[in-house]
GROMACS .gro file of C-alpha atoms in nm:
model
  468
    1MET     CA    1   1.203   2.582   1.274
    2ARG     CA    2   0.853   2.574   1.135
    3GLU     CA    3   0.586   2.706   1.369
    4LEU     CA    4   0.308   2.467   1.461
    5PRO     CA    5  -0.011   2.590   1.289
    6ALA     CA    6  -0.271   2.744   1.518
    7ALA     CA    7  -0.537   2.494   1.410
    8ALA     CA    8  -0.305   2.207   1.506
    9ARG     CA    9  -0.238   2.365   1.847
   10VAL     CA   10  -0.612   2.388   1.912
   11TYR     CA   11  -0.664   2.030   1.792
   12ILE     CA   12  -0.389   1.892   2.017
   13GLY     CA   13  -0.512   2.099   2.310
   14CYS     CA   14  -0.867   1.966   2.270
   15ALA     CA   15  -0.735   1.609   2.252
   16ALA     CA   16  -0.530   1.663   2.570
   17LEU     CA   17  -0.831   1.810   2.750
   18ALA     CA   18  -1.049   1.518   2.644
   19ALA     CA   19  -0.786   1.271   2.768
   20ALA     CA   20  -0.766   1.452   3.103
   21LEU     CA   21  -1.146   1.437   3.139
   22CYS     CA   22  -1.142   1.064   3.062
   23ALA     CA   23  -0.876   0.996   3.325
   24ALA     CA   24  -1.014   1.232   3.592
   25PRO     CA   25  -1.272   0.986   3.735
   26ALA     CA   26  -0.979   0.774   3.857
   27LEU     CA   27  -0.949   1.017   4.149
   28ARG     CA   28  -1.288   0.899   4.277
   29LEU     CA   29  -1.214   0.527   4.259
   30GLY     CA   30  -1.056   0.519   4.604
   31ALA     CA   31  -0.818   0.273   4.761
   32ALA     CA   32  -1.022  -0.027   4.643
   33ALA     CA   33  -0.920   0.037   4.280
   34PRO     CA   34  -0.640  -0.178   4.131
   35TRP     CA   35  -0.381   0.097   4.166
   36THR     CA   36  -0.092  -0.149   4.203
   37GLY     CA   37  -0.172  -0.319   3.873
   38ALA     CA   38  -0.216   0.018   3.704
   39LEU     CA   39   0.122   0.135   3.831
   40ALA     CA   40   0.292  -0.187   3.720
   41LEU     CA   41   0.139  -0.170   3.371
   42ALA     CA   42   0.219   0.201   3.341
   43THR     CA   43   0.581   0.131   3.434
   44LEU     CA   44   0.602  -0.157   3.186
   45HIS     CA   45   0.444   0.051   2.911
   46GLY     CA   46   0.683   0.337   2.988
   47LEU     CA   47   0.984   0.108   2.959
   48CYS     CA   48   0.858  -0.031   2.627
   49GLU     CA   49   0.797   0.318   2.489
   50ARG     CA   50   1.132   0.444   2.610
   51ILE     CA   51   1.340   0.150   2.487
   52ARG     CA   52   1.284   0.197   2.116
   53ARG     CA   53   1.618   0.066   1.996
   54CYS     CA   54   1.635  -0.310   1.964
   55PRO     CA   55   1.919  -0.445   2.185
   56LEU     CA   56   1.982  -0.727   1.938
   57THR     CA   57   2.065  -0.477   1.663
   58ASP     CA   58   2.232  -0.214   1.879
   59GLY     CA   59   2.570  -0.103   1.757
   60GLU     CA   60   2.462  -0.084   1.394
   61PRO     CA   61   2.534   0.243   1.214
   62ARG     CA   62   2.252   0.492   1.266
   63ARG     CA   63   2.085   0.591   0.943
   64ALA     CA   64   1.829   0.852   0.857
   65PRO     CA   65   1.487   0.769   0.997
   66GLY     CA   66   1.208   0.661   0.765
   67PRO     CA   67   0.831   0.651   0.814
   68ASP     CA   68   0.863   0.355   1.048
   69GLY     CA   69   1.156   0.489   1.250
   70PRO     CA   70   1.530   0.450   1.208
   71PRO     CA   71   1.655   0.110   1.091
   72GLY     CA   72   1.731  -0.113   1.387
   73THR     CA   73   1.452   0.028   1.605
   74PHE     CA   74   1.120  -0.114   1.713
   75PRO     CA   75   0.829   0.008   1.501
   76PRO     CA   76   0.600   0.271   1.655
   77GLY     CA   77   0.320   0.110   1.853
   78TRP     CA   78   0.513  -0.203   1.947
   79ALA     CA   79   0.410  -0.151   2.313
   80ALA     CA   80   0.039  -0.161   2.223
   81PRO     CA   81  -0.015  -0.510   2.376
   82VAL     CA   82   0.072  -0.367   2.721
   83LEU     CA   83  -0.169  -0.079   2.665
   84LEU     CA   84  -0.448  -0.316   2.558
   85ALA     CA   85  -0.381  -0.552   2.848
   86GLY     CA   86  -0.441  -0.255   3.075
   87SER     CA   87  -0.768  -0.185   2.892
   88PHE     CA   88  -0.883  -0.543   2.956
   89LEU     CA   89  -0.772  -0.548   3.321
   90LEU     CA   90  -0.852  -0.200   3.451
   91PRO     CA   91  -1.142   0.046   3.468
   92PRO     CA   92  -1.141   0.294   3.176
   93PRO     CA   93  -0.997   0.591   3.375
   94LEU     CA   94  -0.705   0.382   3.500
   95ALA     CA   95  -0.652   0.239   3.150
   96ALA     CA   96  -0.614   0.595   3.024
   97LEU     CA   97  -0.359   0.670   3.296
   98VAL     CA   98  -0.153   0.363   3.201
   99ALA     CA   99  -0.076   0.526   2.865
  100ALA     CA  100   0.032   0.863   3.004
  101PRO     CA  101   0.383   0.808   3.151
  102GLY     CA  102   0.519   0.604   2.863
  103ALA     CA  103   0.378   0.833   2.596
  104ALA     CA  104   0.514   1.140   2.773
  105LEU     CA  105   0.863   0.985   2.801
  106ALA     CA  106   0.879   0.838   2.450
  107PRO     CA  107   1.139   0.986   2.212
  108ALA     CA  108   0.992   1.274   2.010
  109ALA     CA  109   1.113   1.385   1.670
  110ARG     CA  110   1.167   1.745   1.564
  111PRO     CA  111   1.008   1.984   1.496
  112TRP     CA  112   0.774   2.047   1.789
  113PRO     CA  113   0.899   1.773   2.029
  114ILE     CA  114   0.689   1.900   2.321
  115ALA     CA  115   0.374   1.917   2.110
  116ARG     CA  116   0.445   1.568   1.976
  117ARG     CA  117   0.479   1.424   2.328
  118LEU     CA  118   0.157   1.593   2.439
  119TRP     CA  119  -0.020   1.463   2.131
  120HIS     CA  120   0.114   1.110   2.174
  121THR     CA  121   0.003   1.107   2.536
  122ALA     CA  122  -0.346   1.234   2.452
  123GLU     CA  123  -0.411   0.998   2.161
  124LEU     CA  124  -0.293   0.688   2.350
  125ALA     CA  125  -0.491   0.780   2.661
  126LEU     CA  126  -0.807   0.832   2.456
  127ALA     CA  127  -0.749   0.509   2.262
  128ALA     CA  128  -0.696   0.308   2.584
  129TRP     CA  129  -1.006   0.464   2.744
  130ALA     CA  130  -1.220   0.382   2.439
  131SER     CA  131  -1.084   0.027   2.428
  132ALA     CA  132  -1.167  -0.030   2.797
  133GLN     CA  133  -1.517   0.112   2.753
  134VAL     CA  134  -1.593  -0.113   2.454
  135PHE     CA  135  -1.445  -0.420   2.625
  136ARG     CA  136  -1.672  -0.370   2.926
  137ALA     CA  137  -1.976  -0.287   2.713
  138VAL     CA  138  -1.966  -0.605   2.502
  139GLY     CA  139  -1.779  -0.840   2.738
  140PRO     CA  140  -1.903  -1.064   3.019
  141ALA     CA  141  -2.010  -0.910   3.350
  142ALA     CA  142  -1.724  -1.084   3.534
  143PRO     CA  143  -1.425  -1.096   3.297
  144ALA     CA  144  -1.199  -1.253   3.558
  145ALA     CA  145  -1.422  -1.560   3.581
  146ALA     CA  146  -1.510  -1.588   3.211
  147PRO     CA  147  -1.355  -1.865   2.998
  148PHE     CA  148  -1.100  -1.760   2.741
  149PRO     CA  149  -1.321  -1.808   2.428
  150GLU     CA  150  -1.582  -1.568   2.568
  151LEU     CA  151  -1.319  -1.299   2.603
  152LEU     CA  152  -1.205  -1.312   2.240
  153PRO     CA  153  -1.491  -1.109   2.081
  154PRO     CA  154  -1.482  -0.827   2.337
  155ALA     CA  155  -1.101  -0.815   2.322
  156LEU     CA  156  -1.106  -0.784   1.944
  157ALA     CA  157  -1.378  -0.520   1.972
  158GLY     CA  158  -1.167  -0.329   2.224
  159ALA     CA  159  -0.861  -0.350   1.997
  160GLY     CA  160  -1.074  -0.229   1.707
  161ALA     CA  161  -1.195   0.068   1.911
  162CYS     CA  162  -0.836   0.154   2.004
  163CYS     CA  163  -0.734   0.136   1.638
  164ALA     CA  164  -1.033   0.345   1.525
  165VAL     CA  165  -0.948   0.623   1.770
  166LEU     CA  166  -0.584   0.626   1.660
  167VAL     CA  167  -0.678   0.635   1.291
  168GLY     CA  168  -0.940   0.906   1.339
  169LEU     CA  169  -0.725   1.131   1.554
  170GLY     CA  170  -0.406   1.061   1.361
  171GLY     CA  171  -0.556   1.162   1.027
  172GLY     CA  172  -0.673   1.489   1.175
  173VAL     CA  173  -0.333   1.585   1.309
  174LEU     CA  174  -0.170   1.496   0.975
  175VAL     CA  175  -0.404   1.738   0.798
  176LEU     CA  176  -0.367   2.021   1.047
  177ALA     CA  177  -0.001   1.991   1.151
  178GLU     CA  178   0.173   1.821   0.860
  179ARG     CA  179  -0.044   1.970   0.582
  180HIS     CA  180  -0.134   1.633   0.432
  181PRO     CA  181  -0.419   1.638   0.177
  182ALA     CA  182  -0.746   1.550   0.348
  183ARG     CA  183  -0.830   1.286   0.088
  184THR     CA  184  -0.516   1.083   0.168
  185ALA     CA  185  -0.446   1.165   0.535
  186TRP     CA  186  -0.639   0.869   0.676
  187ARG     CA  187  -0.570   0.623   0.394
  188GLY     CA  188  -0.225   0.510   0.503
  189LEU     CA  189  -0.325   0.475   0.869
  190ALA     CA  190  -0.640   0.282   0.779
  191ALA     CA  191  -0.439   0.044   0.561
  192ARG     CA  192  -0.158  -0.018   0.813
  193LEU     CA  193  -0.307  -0.017   1.163
  194PRO     CA  194  -0.609  -0.255   1.165
  195LEU     CA  195  -0.414  -0.576   1.106
  196ALA     CA  196  -0.146  -0.471   1.355
  197TYR     CA  197  -0.406  -0.399   1.624
  198LEU     CA  198  -0.580  -0.729   1.558
  199VAL     CA  199  -0.255  -0.901   1.656
  200HIS     CA  200  -0.194  -0.656   1.940
  201GLY     CA  201  -0.543  -0.727   2.077
  202LEU     CA  202  -0.483  -1.100   2.091
  203THR     CA  203  -0.142  -1.049   2.251
  204GLY     CA  204  -0.287  -0.806   2.505
  205LEU     CA  205  -0.564  -1.051   2.591
  206MET     CA  206  -0.308  -1.326   2.655
  207MET     CA  207  -0.119  -1.089   2.884
  208ALA     CA  208  -0.440  -1.003   3.071
  209VAL     CA  209  -0.541  -1.369   3.115
  210LEU     CA  210  -0.195  -1.465   3.244
  211TRP     CA  211  -0.190  -1.157   3.469
  212ARG     CA  212  -0.505  -1.281   3.645
  213SER     CA  213  -0.399  -1.646   3.647
  214VAL     CA  214  -0.232  -1.831   3.931
  215TYR     CA  215   0.103  -1.758   3.766
  216GLY     CA  216   0.058  -1.382   3.806
  217PRO     CA  217   0.221  -1.083   3.634
  218PRO     CA  218   0.563  -1.249   3.582
  219ALA     CA  219   0.399  -1.500   3.347
  220ALA     CA  220   0.234  -1.214   3.157
  221LEU     CA  221   0.577  -1.065   3.092
  222LEU     CA  222   0.672  -1.378   2.897
  223VAL     CA  223   0.421  -1.277   2.630
  224LEU     CA  224   0.652  -0.985   2.546
  225LEU     CA  225   0.925  -1.229   2.436
  226PRO     CA  226   0.760  -1.321   2.102
  227VAL     CA  227   0.673  -0.953   2.061
  228HIS     CA  228   1.040  -0.869   2.103
  229LEU     CA  229   1.140  -1.136   1.849
  230THR     CA  230   0.883  -1.003   1.603
  231CYS     CA  231   1.020  -0.653   1.645
  232TRP     CA  232   1.373  -0.784   1.597
  233ALA     CA  233   1.263  -0.937   1.265
  234TRP     CA  234   1.102  -0.605   1.177
  235ALA     CA  235   1.423  -0.421   1.258
  236GLN     CA  236   1.617  -0.659   1.035
  237TYR     CA  237   1.372  -0.597   0.753
  238GLN     CA  238   1.404  -0.221   0.799
  239ARG     CA  239   1.783  -0.240   0.787
  240GLU     CA  240   1.772  -0.444   0.469
  241ARG     CA  241   1.520  -0.207   0.311
  242ALA     CA  242   1.735   0.092   0.405
  243ALA     CA  243   2.035  -0.076   0.242
  244HIS     CA  244   1.832  -0.132  -0.076
  245GLN     CA  245   1.730   0.232  -0.086
  246ALA     CA  246   2.088   0.346  -0.027
  247THR     CA  247   2.202   0.132  -0.321
  248VAL     CA  248   1.940   0.283  -0.548
  249ARG     CA  249   2.021   0.638  -0.433
  250ALA     CA  250   2.391   0.584  -0.503
  251LEU     CA  251   2.322   0.467  -0.858
  252VAL     CA  252   2.086   0.758  -0.925
  253ARG     CA  253   2.341   1.010  -0.797
  254ALA     CA  254   2.603   0.860  -1.027
  255VAL     CA  255   2.371   0.900  -1.327
  256ASP     CA  256   2.283   1.258  -1.228
  257LEU     CA  257   2.649   1.351  -1.201
  258LYS     CA  258   2.722   1.211  -1.545
  259ASP     CA  259   2.414   1.341  -1.726
  260ARG     CA  260   2.316   1.659  -1.543
  261TYR     CA  261   2.003   1.738  -1.742
  262THR     CA  262   1.822   1.435  -1.601
  263ARG     CA  263   1.857   1.551  -1.241
  264GLY     CA  264   1.522   1.479  -1.075
  265HIS     CA  265   1.393   1.294  -1.383
  266SER     CA  266   1.458   0.949  -1.241
  267GLU     CA  267   1.269   1.017  -0.917
  268ARG     CA  268   0.973   1.157  -1.107
  269VAL     CA  269   0.960   0.857  -1.340
  270GLY     CA  270   0.961   0.633  -1.032
  271ARG     CA  271   0.669   0.827  -0.886
  272ALA     CA  272   0.471   0.817  -1.213
  273SER     CA  273   0.537   0.443  -1.242
  274VAL     CA  274   0.388   0.391  -0.895
  275LEU     CA  275   0.082   0.597  -0.991
  276ILE     CA  276   0.023   0.374  -1.293
  277ALA     CA  277   0.082   0.053  -1.098
  278ARG     CA  278  -0.151   0.159  -0.818
  279GLU     CA  279  -0.425   0.245  -1.069
  280LEU     CA  280  -0.382  -0.101  -1.224
  281GLY     CA  281  -0.437  -0.257  -0.881
  282LEU     CA  282  -0.096  -0.424  -0.863
  283PRO     CA  283   0.005  -0.563  -0.521
  284GLU     CA  284   0.218  -0.356  -0.283
  285ASP     CA  285   0.535  -0.558  -0.336
  286ARG     CA  286   0.523  -0.486  -0.708
  287LEU     CA  287   0.470  -0.114  -0.643
  288GLU     CA  288   0.810  -0.101  -0.472
  289VAL     CA  289   0.975  -0.291  -0.757
  290LEU     CA  290   0.820  -0.059  -1.017
  291ARG     CA  291   0.936   0.243  -0.820
  292PHE     CA  292   1.291   0.107  -0.833
  293ALA     CA  293   1.248   0.034  -1.205
  294GLY     CA  294   1.140   0.390  -1.276
  295ILE     CA  295   1.420   0.541  -1.069
  296LEU     CA  296   1.688   0.322  -1.230
  297HIS     CA  297   1.559   0.308  -1.588
  298ASP     CA  298   1.847   0.524  -1.717
  299VAL     CA  299   2.126   0.375  -1.505
  300GLY     CA  300   2.283   0.237  -1.822
  301LYS     CA  301   2.393   0.589  -1.912
  302LEU     CA  302   2.685   0.523  -1.680
  303GLY     CA  303   2.825   0.311  -1.964
  304VAL     CA  304   2.778   0.577  -2.232
  305PRO     CA  305   3.073   0.811  -2.299
  306THR     CA  306   3.024   1.148  -2.132
  307ARG     CA  307   3.113   1.336  -2.451
  308VAL     CA  308   2.814   1.170  -2.621
  309LEU     CA  309   2.572   1.236  -2.337
  310ARG     CA  310   2.671   1.602  -2.311
  311LYS     CA  311   2.716   1.673  -2.681
  312ASP     CA  312   2.579   2.012  -2.781
  313GLY     CA  313   2.396   1.949  -3.107
  314PRO     CA  314   2.247   1.660  -3.303
  315LEU     CA  315   2.395   1.313  -3.271
  316THR     CA  316   2.556   1.127  -3.556
  317PRO     CA  317   2.412   0.783  -3.647
  318GLN     CA  318   2.708   0.618  -3.474
  319GLU     CA  319   2.656   0.824  -3.157
  320ARG     CA  320   2.286   0.739  -3.156
  321ARG     CA  321   2.370   0.368  -3.178
  322ILE     CA  322   2.597   0.415  -2.875
  323ILE     CA  323   2.314   0.589  -2.685
  324GLU     CA  324   2.076   0.307  -2.773
  325LEU     CA  325   2.301   0.061  -2.592
  326HIS     CA  326   2.218   0.218  -2.254
  327PRO     CA  327   1.930  -0.026  -2.171
  328GLU     CA  328   2.169  -0.320  -2.212
  329TYR     CA  329   2.439  -0.143  -2.011
  330GLY     CA  330   2.184  -0.078  -1.738
  331HIS     CA  331   2.075  -0.440  -1.731
  332GLU     CA  332   2.435  -0.550  -1.688
  333ILE     CA  333   2.498  -0.295  -1.412
  334VAL     CA  334   2.204  -0.419  -1.199
  335ARG     CA  335   2.229  -0.788  -1.291
  336GLY     CA  336   2.372  -0.888  -0.954
  337ILE     CA  337   2.129  -0.683  -0.741
  338GLY     CA  338   1.881  -0.949  -0.638
  339PHE     CA  339   1.618  -0.732  -0.471
  340LEU     CA  340   1.538  -0.547  -0.795
  341GLY     CA  341   1.357  -0.852  -0.935
  342GLU     CA  342   1.156  -0.767  -1.246
  343ALA     CA  343   1.287  -0.410  -1.238
  344ARG     CA  344   1.583  -0.544  -1.436
  345ALA     CA  345   1.348  -0.633  -1.723
  346ALA     CA  346   1.203  -0.280  -1.716
  347ILE     CA  347   1.552  -0.130  -1.736
  348LEU     CA  348   1.632  -0.349  -2.037
  349HIS     CA  349   1.306  -0.308  -2.231
  350HIS     CA  350   1.165   0.037  -2.149
  351HIS     CA  351   1.249   0.160  -2.502
  352GLU     CA  352   1.064  -0.121  -2.679
  353ARG     CA  353   0.753  -0.016  -2.873
  354MET     CA  354   0.417  -0.185  -2.906
  355ASP     CA  355   0.457  -0.197  -3.286
  356GLY     CA  356   0.797  -0.370  -3.259
  357SER     CA  357   1.010  -0.081  -3.386
  358GLY     CA  358   1.180  -0.010  -3.054
  359TYR     CA  359   1.511  -0.128  -2.913
  360PRO     CA  360   1.720  -0.312  -2.804
  361TYR     CA  361   1.541  -0.630  -2.925
  362GLY     CA  362   1.243  -0.506  -3.124
  363LEU     CA  363   0.984  -0.673  -2.901
  364SER     CA  364   0.618  -0.596  -2.964
  365GLY     CA  365   0.287  -0.612  -2.781
  366ALA     CA  366   0.267  -0.861  -2.496
  367GLN     CA  367   0.627  -0.969  -2.560
  368ILE     CA  368   0.733  -0.654  -2.377
  369PRO     CA  369   0.733  -0.714  -1.999
  370GLU     CA  370   0.450  -0.537  -1.818
  371CYS     CA  371   0.686  -0.343  -1.595
  372ALA     CA  372   0.871  -0.208  -1.900
  373ARG     CA  373   0.542  -0.088  -2.054
  374VAL     CA  374   0.465   0.096  -1.729
  375VAL     CA  375   0.805   0.267  -1.715
  376ALA     CA  376   0.791   0.361  -2.086
  377VAL     CA  377   0.474   0.564  -2.033
  378ALA     CA  378   0.604   0.722  -1.712
  379ASP     CA  379   0.935   0.810  -1.881
  380ALA     CA  380   0.767   0.977  -2.180
  381PHE     CA  381   0.520   1.164  -1.959
  382ASP     CA  382   0.791   1.319  -1.742
  383ALA     CA  383   1.002   1.405  -2.046
  384MET     CA  384   0.714   1.600  -2.199
  385THR     CA  385   0.619   1.778  -1.875
  386SER     CA  386   0.979   1.881  -1.797
  387THR     CA  387   1.149   2.190  -1.941
  388ARG     CA  388   1.426   2.122  -2.192
  389SER     CA  389   1.660   2.369  -2.360
  390TYR     CA  390   1.483   2.326  -2.695
  391ARG     CA  391   1.128   2.366  -2.555
  392ARG     CA  392   0.929   2.455  -2.250
  393ALA     CA  393   0.747   2.191  -2.047
  394ARG     CA  394   0.412   2.084  -2.186
  395PRO     CA  395   0.099   2.106  -1.972
  396VAL     CA  396  -0.008   1.777  -1.819
  397SER     CA  397  -0.322   1.768  -2.033
  398ALA     CA  398  -0.120   1.811  -2.354
  399ALA     CA  399   0.124   1.538  -2.250
  400VAL     CA  400  -0.162   1.296  -2.177
  401ALA     CA  401  -0.322   1.378  -2.513
  402GLU     CA  402   0.008   1.299  -2.689
  403LEU     CA  403   0.039   0.970  -2.501
  404ARG     CA  404  -0.313   0.877  -2.605
  405ARG     CA  405  -0.232   0.961  -2.966
  406CYS     CA  406   0.065   0.725  -2.954
  407ALA     CA  407  -0.118   0.448  -2.765
  408GLY     CA  408  -0.112   0.122  -2.955
  409THR     CA  409   0.193   0.208  -3.163
  410GLN     CA  410   0.451   0.325  -2.913
  411PHE     CA  411   0.277   0.280  -2.576
  412ASP     CA  412   0.048   0.023  -2.416
  413PRO     CA  413  -0.304   0.178  -2.418
  414ARG     CA  414  -0.382   0.021  -2.079
  415MET     CA  415  -0.086   0.196  -1.918
  416VAL     CA  416  -0.179   0.528  -2.079
  417ARG     CA  417  -0.536   0.499  -1.949
  418ALA     CA  418  -0.407   0.411  -1.602
  419LEU     CA  419  -0.177   0.715  -1.592
  420ALA     CA  420  -0.455   0.946  -1.712
  421ALA     CA  421  -0.692   0.812  -1.445
  422ALA     CA  422  -0.427   0.844  -1.173
  423LEU     CA  423  -0.351   1.203  -1.273
  424ASP     CA  424  -0.720   1.287  -1.257
  425ARG     CA  425  -0.738   1.131  -0.911
  426TYR     CA  426  -0.415   1.255  -0.752
  427GLY     CA  427  -0.282   1.533  -0.975
  428TRP     CA  428   0.085   1.580  -1.060
  429ARG     CA  429   0.321   1.786  -0.844
  430PRO     CA  430   0.675   1.715  -0.968
  431GLU     CA  431   0.824   1.974  -0.732
  432ARG     CA  432   0.747   1.743  -0.437
  433VAL     CA  433   0.977   1.479  -0.583
  434THR     CA  434   1.276   1.704  -0.641
  435ALA     CA  435   1.229   1.966  -0.368
  436GLY     CA  436   1.484   1.797  -0.144
  437GLU     CA  437   1.767   1.842  -0.392
  438GLY     CA  438   1.809   2.210  -0.308
  439ARG     CA  439   1.913   2.313  -0.657
  440ALA     CA  440   1.756   2.368  -0.994
  441PRO     CA  441   1.831   2.141  -1.290
  442GLU     CA  442   2.093   2.269  -1.525
  443PRO     CA  443   1.978   2.339  -1.880
  444ALA     CA  444   2.042   2.062  -2.129
  445PRO     CA  445   2.240   2.114  -2.448
  446ALA     CA  446   2.034   2.180  -2.759
  447GLY     CA  447   1.875   1.876  -2.914
  448ARG     CA  448   1.864   1.674  -2.593
  449GLY     CA  449   1.566   1.524  -2.415
  450ASN     CA  450   1.405   1.197  -2.325
  451VAL     CA  451   1.115   1.205  -2.568
  452PRO     CA  452   1.116   1.500  -2.808
  453PRO     CA  453   0.746   1.570  -2.852
  454THR     CA  454   0.769   1.631  -3.226
  455ARG     CA  455   0.897   1.277  -3.279
  456LEU     CA  456   0.675   1.076  -3.050
  457SER     CA  457   0.475   0.908  -3.321
  458HIS     CA  458   0.680   0.953  -3.635
  459GLY     CA  459   0.774   0.594  -3.701
  460PRO     CA  460   1.057   0.391  -3.549
  461GLY     CA  461   1.252   0.704  -3.458
  462ALA     CA  462   0.995   0.794  -3.194
  463ALA     CA  463   1.118   0.543  -2.942
  464ARG     CA  464   1.476   0.622  -3.029
  465GLY     CA  465   1.409   0.984  -2.940
  466ALA     CA  466   1.367   0.864  -2.583
  467ALA     CA  467   1.724   0.741  -2.566
  468ARG     CA  468   1.852   1.073  -2.450
   0.00000   0.00000   0.00000
């Protein structure tokens, strides 16, 4: 088991100490403080944190967890409305205490489960304390008597403060404990959490208003029903997404088993395709499709005879024509997989050339689907930066220079510029894509490769060199 870095231990310890100092003034509040409400909210928050598996999807096969938890579970943070309701109802020290029991009892992943629980407790306590402080600073003097519209701005401000604390602290622990690059550690949290906490803030405010109404706490519990239904829908989405990924993984494994020299190539092409798409500013849903397109671009090799794929030596003209059928085979293989969307077009057309000399249909320029132009550049880039039996891998700078030289004839210049800019911004670490395979690629027979560098721009044969 990996040891938790010393800097991360200090960071988590400081966060825990700060949380304890924020909650300590609760000891001086006395019997007049709303201890009963704090205990009830702490119990409710603890139950929500503990019950992470959705009862409506229980009994489904357990799959490997992803970034949002195992399929069929509630997403992390789904109990935030209870935490925020406590921030709107209680003094800041009690609001911090509401978070402690549930966070300490929540399931913790390995490695470092104890450290994770301590960290989760500290960050939620600090976020709840900050939210309560902001709510009281900008809200009305008597929140219990204020009309609902006057409570909206301070509630949203409190939710924003809670989100800001979680983003700020979370990015730090990613850098120190998980070794994330500092330039990207906060980006994912900042993109995902604000909208969620806007909704959580409104839900928490409704809980707080109902809690103080004549209907009392039981009415506030009804607010959790739509939250539960939302989480059920989220669990369904996660299960479907996991099934999609399992389908793609199965196809990629089949290709790797048949054509061993491409092992890891498909995943790297998928990653490079996402880099290009992100640099072009394409929406998130298209990023996922382009990742699938890059990963599955060579799935048609399942239809090519193994003796041709593994032939040691140059191909005959007839064998090359067989190889050049693999985009059409791939399109047929994935035709019935609805979630791939435009990825099917990329699989079919990623060997077309801008000058019209590619295959299978000889499309040119804008006739070639955009997704296919993205995958073509990603495919050629990884082929040049990967070691083949007939040559060593080219440096990234040399591969980019070759792509630029072929821009306009073989590749879309816009895609080449996007890849170059993305590489300057993020770099290229192919070992991160294939590290999980646990084995090195086997050497390819002589004369094999996706895009032999000496043929990239030598007429119509350049694109055909990418067939293998």
